[in-house]
Tab-separated table of N, CA and C in Angstrom:
chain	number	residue	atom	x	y	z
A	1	UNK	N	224.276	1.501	169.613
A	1	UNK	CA	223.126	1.461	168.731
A	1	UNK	C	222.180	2.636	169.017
A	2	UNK	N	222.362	3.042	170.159
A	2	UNK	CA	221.422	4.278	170.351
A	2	UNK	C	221.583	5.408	169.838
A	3	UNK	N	222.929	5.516	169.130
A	3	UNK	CA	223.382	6.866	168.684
A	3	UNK	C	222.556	6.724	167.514
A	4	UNK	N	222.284	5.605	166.471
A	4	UNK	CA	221.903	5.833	165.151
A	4	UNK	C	220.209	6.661	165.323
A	5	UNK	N	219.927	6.192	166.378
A	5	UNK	CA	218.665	6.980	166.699
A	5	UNK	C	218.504	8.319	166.887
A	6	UNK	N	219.641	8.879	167.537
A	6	UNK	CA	219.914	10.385	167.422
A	6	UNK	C	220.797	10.915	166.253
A	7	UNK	N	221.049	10.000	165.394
A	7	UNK	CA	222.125	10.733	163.977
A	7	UNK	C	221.674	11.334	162.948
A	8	UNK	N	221.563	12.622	162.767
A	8	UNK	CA	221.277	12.763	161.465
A	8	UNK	C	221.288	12.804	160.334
A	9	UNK	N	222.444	11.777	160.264
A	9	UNK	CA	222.365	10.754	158.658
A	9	UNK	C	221.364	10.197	158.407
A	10	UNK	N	221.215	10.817	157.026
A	10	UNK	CA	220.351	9.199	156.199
A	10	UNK	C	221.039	8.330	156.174
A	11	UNK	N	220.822	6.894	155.853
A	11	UNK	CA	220.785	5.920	155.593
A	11	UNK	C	221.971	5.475	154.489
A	12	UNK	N	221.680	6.205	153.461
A	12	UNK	CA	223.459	6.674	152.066
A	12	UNK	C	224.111	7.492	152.988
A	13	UNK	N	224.079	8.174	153.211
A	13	UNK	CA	225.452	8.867	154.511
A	13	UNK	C	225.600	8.021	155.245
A	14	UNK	N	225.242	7.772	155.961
A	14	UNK	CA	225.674	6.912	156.972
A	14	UNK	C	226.152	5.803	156.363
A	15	UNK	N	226.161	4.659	155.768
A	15	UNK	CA	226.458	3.886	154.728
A	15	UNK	C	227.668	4.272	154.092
A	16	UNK	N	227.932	5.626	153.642
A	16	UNK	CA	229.137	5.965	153.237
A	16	UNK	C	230.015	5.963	154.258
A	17	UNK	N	229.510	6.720	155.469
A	17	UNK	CA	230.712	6.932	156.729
A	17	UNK	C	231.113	5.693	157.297
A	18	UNK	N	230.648	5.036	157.751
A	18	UNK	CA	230.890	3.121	158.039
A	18	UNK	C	231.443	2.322	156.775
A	19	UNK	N	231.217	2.758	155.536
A	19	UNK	CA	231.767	1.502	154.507
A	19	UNK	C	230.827	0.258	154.355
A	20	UNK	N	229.395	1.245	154.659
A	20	UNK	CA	228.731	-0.165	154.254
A	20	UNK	C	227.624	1.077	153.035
A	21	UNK	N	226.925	-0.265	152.237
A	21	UNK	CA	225.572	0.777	151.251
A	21	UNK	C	224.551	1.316	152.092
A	22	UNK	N	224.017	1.988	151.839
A	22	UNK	CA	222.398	2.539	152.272
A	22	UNK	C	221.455	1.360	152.571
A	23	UNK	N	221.258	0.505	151.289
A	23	UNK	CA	220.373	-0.663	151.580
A	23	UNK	C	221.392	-1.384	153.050
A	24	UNK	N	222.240	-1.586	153.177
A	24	UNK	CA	222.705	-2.326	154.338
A	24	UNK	C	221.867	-1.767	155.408
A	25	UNK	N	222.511	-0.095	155.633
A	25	UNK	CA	222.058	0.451	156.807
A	25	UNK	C	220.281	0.296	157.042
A	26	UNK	N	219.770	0.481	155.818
A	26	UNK	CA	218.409	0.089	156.456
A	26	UNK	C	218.041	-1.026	156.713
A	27	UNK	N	218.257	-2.093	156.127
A	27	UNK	CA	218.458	-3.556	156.808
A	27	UNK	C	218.761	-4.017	158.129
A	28	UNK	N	219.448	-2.966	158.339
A	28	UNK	CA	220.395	-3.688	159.632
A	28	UNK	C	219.297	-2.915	160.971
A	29	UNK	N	218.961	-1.520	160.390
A	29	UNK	CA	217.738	-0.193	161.519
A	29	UNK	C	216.484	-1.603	161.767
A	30	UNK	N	216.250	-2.488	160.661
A	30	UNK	CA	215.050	-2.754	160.777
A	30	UNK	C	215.263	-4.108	161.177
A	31	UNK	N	215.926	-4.649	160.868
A	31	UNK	CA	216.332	-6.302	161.653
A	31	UNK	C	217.952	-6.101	162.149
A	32	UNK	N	217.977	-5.713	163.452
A	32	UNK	CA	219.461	-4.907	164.111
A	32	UNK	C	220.084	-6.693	164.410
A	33	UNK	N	219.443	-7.744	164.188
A	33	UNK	CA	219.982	-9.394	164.158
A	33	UNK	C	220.881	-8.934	163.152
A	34	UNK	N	221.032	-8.406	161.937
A	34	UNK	CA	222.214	-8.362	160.777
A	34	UNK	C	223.430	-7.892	161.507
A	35	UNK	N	223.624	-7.101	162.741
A	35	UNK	CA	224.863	-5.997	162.594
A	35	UNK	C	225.772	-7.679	162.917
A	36	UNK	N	226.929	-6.754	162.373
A	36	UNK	CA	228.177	-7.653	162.047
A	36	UNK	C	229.050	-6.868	163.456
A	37	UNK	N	229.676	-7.928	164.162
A	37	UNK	CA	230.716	-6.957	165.296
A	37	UNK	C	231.703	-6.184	164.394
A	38	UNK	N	232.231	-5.996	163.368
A	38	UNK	CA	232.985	-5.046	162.621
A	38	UNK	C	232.296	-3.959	162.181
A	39	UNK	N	230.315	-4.324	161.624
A	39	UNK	CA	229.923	-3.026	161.900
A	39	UNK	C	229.809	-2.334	163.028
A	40	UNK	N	229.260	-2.924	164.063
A	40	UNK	CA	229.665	-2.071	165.185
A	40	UNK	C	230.376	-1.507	165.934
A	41	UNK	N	232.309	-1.579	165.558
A	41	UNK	CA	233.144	-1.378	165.914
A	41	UNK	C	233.458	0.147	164.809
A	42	UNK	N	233.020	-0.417	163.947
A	42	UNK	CA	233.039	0.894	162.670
A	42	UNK	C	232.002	1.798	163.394
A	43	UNK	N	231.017	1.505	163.543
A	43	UNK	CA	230.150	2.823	164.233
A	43	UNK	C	230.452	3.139	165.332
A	44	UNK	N	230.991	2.956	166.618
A	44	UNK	CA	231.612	3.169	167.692
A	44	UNK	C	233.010	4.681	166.830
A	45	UNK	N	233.479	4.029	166.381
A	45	UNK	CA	234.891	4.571	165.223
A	45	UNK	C	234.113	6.108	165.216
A	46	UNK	N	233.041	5.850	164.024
A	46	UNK	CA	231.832	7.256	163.434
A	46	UNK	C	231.716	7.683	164.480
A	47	UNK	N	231.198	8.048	165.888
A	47	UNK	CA	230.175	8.106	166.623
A	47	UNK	C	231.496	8.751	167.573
A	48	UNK	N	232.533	8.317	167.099
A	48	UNK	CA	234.101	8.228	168.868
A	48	UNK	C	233.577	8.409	169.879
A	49	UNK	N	233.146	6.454	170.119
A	49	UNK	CA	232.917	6.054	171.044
A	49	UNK	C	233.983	5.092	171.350
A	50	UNK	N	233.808	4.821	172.160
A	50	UNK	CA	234.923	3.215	172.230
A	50	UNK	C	235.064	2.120	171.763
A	51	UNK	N	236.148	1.788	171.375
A	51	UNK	CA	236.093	0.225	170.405
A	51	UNK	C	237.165	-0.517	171.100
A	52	UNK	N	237.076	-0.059	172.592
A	52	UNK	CA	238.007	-1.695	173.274
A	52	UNK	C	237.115	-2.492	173.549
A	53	UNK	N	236.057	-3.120	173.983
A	53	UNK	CA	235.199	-4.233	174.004
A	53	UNK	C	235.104	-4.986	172.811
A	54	UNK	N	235.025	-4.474	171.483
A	54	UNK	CA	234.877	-4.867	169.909
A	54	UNK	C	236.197	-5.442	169.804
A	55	UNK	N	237.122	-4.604	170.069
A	55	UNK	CA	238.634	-5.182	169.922
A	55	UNK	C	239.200	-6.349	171.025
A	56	UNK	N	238.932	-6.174	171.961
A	56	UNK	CA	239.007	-7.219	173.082
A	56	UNK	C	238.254	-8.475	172.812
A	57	UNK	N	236.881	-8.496	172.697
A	57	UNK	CA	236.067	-9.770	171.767
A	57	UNK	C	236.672	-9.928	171.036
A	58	UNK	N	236.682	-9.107	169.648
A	58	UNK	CA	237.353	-10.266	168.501
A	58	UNK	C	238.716	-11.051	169.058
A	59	UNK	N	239.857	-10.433	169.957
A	59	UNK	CA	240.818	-11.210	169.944
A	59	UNK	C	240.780	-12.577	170.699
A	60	UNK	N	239.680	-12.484	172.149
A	60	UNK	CA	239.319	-13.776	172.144
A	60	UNK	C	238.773	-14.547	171.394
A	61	UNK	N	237.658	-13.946	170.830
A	61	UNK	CA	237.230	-15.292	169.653
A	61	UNK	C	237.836	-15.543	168.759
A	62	UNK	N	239.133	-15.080	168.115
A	62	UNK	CA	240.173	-15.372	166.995
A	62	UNK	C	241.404	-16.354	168.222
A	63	UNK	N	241.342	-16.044	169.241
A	63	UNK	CA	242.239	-17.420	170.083
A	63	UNK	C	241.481	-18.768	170.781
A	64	UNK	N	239.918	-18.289	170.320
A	64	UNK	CA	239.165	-19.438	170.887
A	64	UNK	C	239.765	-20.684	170.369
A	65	UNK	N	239.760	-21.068	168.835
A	65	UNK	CA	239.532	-21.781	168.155
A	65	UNK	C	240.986	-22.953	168.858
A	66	UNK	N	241.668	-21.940	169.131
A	66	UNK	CA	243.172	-23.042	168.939
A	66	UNK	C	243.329	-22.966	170.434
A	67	UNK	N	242.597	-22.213	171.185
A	67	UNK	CA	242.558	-22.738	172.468
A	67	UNK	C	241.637	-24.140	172.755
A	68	UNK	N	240.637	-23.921	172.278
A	68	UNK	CA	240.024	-25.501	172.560
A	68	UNK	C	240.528	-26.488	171.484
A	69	UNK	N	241.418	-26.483	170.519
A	69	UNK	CA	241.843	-27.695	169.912
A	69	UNK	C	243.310	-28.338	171.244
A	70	UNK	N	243.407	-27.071	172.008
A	70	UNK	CA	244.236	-27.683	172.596
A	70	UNK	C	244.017	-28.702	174.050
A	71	UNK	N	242.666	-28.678	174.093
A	71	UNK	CA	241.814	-29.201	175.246
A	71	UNK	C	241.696	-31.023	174.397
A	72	UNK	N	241.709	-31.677	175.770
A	72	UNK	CA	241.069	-32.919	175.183
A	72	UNK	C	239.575	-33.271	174.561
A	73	UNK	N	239.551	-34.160	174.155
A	73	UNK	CA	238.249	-34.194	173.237
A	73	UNK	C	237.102	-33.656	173.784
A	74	UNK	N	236.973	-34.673	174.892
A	74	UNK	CA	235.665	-34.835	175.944
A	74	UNK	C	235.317	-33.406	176.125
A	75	UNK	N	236.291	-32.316	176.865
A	75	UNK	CA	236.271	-31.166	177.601
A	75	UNK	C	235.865	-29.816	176.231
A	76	UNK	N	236.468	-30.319	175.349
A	76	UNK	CA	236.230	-29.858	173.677
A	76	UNK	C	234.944	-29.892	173.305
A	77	UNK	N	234.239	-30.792	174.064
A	77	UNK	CA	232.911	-31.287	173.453
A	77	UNK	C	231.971	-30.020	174.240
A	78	UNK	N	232.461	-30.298	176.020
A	78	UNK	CA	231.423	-30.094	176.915
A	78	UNK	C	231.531	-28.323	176.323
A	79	UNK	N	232.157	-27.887	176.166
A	79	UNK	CA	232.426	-26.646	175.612
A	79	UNK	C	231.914	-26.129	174.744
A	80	UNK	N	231.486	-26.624	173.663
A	80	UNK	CA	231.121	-26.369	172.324
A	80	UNK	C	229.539	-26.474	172.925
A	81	UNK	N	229.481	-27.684	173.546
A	81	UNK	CA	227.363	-27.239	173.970
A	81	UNK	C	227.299	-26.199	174.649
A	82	UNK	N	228.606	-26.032	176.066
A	82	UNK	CA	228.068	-24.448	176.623
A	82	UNK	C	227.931	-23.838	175.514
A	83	UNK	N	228.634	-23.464	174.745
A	83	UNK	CA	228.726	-22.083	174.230
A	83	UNK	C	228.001	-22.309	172.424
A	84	UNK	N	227.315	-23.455	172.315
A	84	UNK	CA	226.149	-23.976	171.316
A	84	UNK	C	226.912	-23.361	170.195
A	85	UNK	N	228.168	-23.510	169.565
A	85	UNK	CA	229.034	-23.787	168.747
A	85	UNK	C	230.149	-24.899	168.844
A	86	UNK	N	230.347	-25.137	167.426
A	86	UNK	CA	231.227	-25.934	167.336
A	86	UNK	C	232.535	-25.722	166.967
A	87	UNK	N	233.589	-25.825	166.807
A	87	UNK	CA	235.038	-25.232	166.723
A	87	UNK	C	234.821	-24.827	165.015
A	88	UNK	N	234.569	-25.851	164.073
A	88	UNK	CA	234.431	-25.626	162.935
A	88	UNK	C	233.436	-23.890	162.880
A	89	UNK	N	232.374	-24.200	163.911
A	89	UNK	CA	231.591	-22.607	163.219
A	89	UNK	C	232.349	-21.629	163.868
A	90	UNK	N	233.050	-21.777	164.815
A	90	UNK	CA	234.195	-20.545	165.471
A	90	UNK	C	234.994	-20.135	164.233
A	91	UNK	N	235.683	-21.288	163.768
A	91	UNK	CA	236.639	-20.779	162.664
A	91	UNK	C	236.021	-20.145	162.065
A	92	UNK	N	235.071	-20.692	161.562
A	92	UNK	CA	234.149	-19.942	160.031
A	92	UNK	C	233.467	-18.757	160.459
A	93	UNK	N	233.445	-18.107	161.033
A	93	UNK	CA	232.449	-16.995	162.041
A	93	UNK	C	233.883	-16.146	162.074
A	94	UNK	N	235.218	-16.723	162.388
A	94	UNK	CA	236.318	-15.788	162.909
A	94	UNK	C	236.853	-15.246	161.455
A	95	UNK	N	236.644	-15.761	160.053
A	95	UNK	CA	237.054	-15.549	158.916
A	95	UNK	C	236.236	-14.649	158.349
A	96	UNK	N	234.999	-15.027	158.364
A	96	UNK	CA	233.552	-14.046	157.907
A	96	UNK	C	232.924	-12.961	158.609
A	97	UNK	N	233.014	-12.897	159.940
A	97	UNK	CA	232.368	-12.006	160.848
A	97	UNK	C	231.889	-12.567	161.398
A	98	UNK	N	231.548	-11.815	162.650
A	98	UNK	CA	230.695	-12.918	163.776
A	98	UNK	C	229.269	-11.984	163.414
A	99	UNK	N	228.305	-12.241	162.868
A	99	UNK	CA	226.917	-11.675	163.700
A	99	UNK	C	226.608	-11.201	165.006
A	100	UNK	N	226.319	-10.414	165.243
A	100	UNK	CA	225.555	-10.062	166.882
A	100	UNK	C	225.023	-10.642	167.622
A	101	UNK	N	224.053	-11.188	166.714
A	101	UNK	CA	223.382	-12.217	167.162
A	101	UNK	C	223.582	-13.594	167.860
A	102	UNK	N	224.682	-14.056	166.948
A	102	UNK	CA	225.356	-15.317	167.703
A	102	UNK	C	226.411	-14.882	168.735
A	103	UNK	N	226.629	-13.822	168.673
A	103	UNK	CA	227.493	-13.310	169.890
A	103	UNK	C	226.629	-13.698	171.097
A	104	UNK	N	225.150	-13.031	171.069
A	104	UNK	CA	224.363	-12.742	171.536
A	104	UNK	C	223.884	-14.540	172.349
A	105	UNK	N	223.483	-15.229	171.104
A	105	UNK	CA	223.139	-16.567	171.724
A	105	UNK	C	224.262	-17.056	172.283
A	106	UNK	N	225.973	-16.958	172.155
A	106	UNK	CA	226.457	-17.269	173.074
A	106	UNK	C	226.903	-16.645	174.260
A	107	UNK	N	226.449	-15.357	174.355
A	107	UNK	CA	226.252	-14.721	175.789
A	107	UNK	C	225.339	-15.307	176.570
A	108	UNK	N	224.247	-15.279	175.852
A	108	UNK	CA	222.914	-16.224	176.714
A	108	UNK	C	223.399	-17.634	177.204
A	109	UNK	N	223.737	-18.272	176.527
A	109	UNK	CA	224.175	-19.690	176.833
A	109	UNK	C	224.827	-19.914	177.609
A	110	UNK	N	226.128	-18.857	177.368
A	110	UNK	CA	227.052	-18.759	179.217
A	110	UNK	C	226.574	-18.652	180.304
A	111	UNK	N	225.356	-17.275	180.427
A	111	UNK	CA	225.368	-17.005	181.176
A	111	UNK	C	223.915	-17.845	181.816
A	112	UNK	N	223.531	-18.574	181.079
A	112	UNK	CA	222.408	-19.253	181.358
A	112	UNK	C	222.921	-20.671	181.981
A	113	UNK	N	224.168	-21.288	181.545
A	113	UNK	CA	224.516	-22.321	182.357
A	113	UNK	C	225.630	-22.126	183.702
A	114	UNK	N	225.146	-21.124	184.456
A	114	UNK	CA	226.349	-20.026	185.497
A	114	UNK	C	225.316	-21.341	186.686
């Protein structure tokens, strides 16, 4: 995220180079809660920076889902409060994009019940 601070794209350039609009990119400069982990894997891409952390996350959270259906209920449960999702919003988050943000609240949550 620090690079967009040193880029000298506008907002429509930059928007073009990522595959997102102009209105996105300024949306996202001014409430950075919007970025999507695919936008930020796309700007890592722009920027050639690294996109194994982006790629490494998504593949755990695309094996979360059917890893904890394979857990018993109880342990299914205690899981879903650590990590203040529920299997249903994993799926739906792994189809749509995950937000940053909820990445974010479940980083906190892990690392807050250590």
């Amino acid at each position: 995220m620090w690079r967009l601070r040193e880029c000298s794209l506008n907002d429509e350039q930059l928007g073009i180079a990522v595959g997102l609009s102009g209105n996105a990119i300024r949306n996202r400069r001014s409430k950075p809660d919007l970025w999507k982990l695919s936008d930020v894997e796309r700007l890592a891409n722009h920027f050639t920076l690294p996109v194994t952390a982006c790629v490494q996350l998504n593949q755990v959270l695309l094996e979360l889902p059917a890893n904890l259906k394979s857990l018993p209920p109880e342990e299914r449960r205690r899981i879903e409060r650590q990590l203040l999702f529920k299997l249903n919003q994993l799926e739906s988050y792994n189809h749509s994009d995950w937000p940053v943000r909820y990445l974010l609240r479940m980083h906190q949550a892990l690392t807050n019940n250590k």
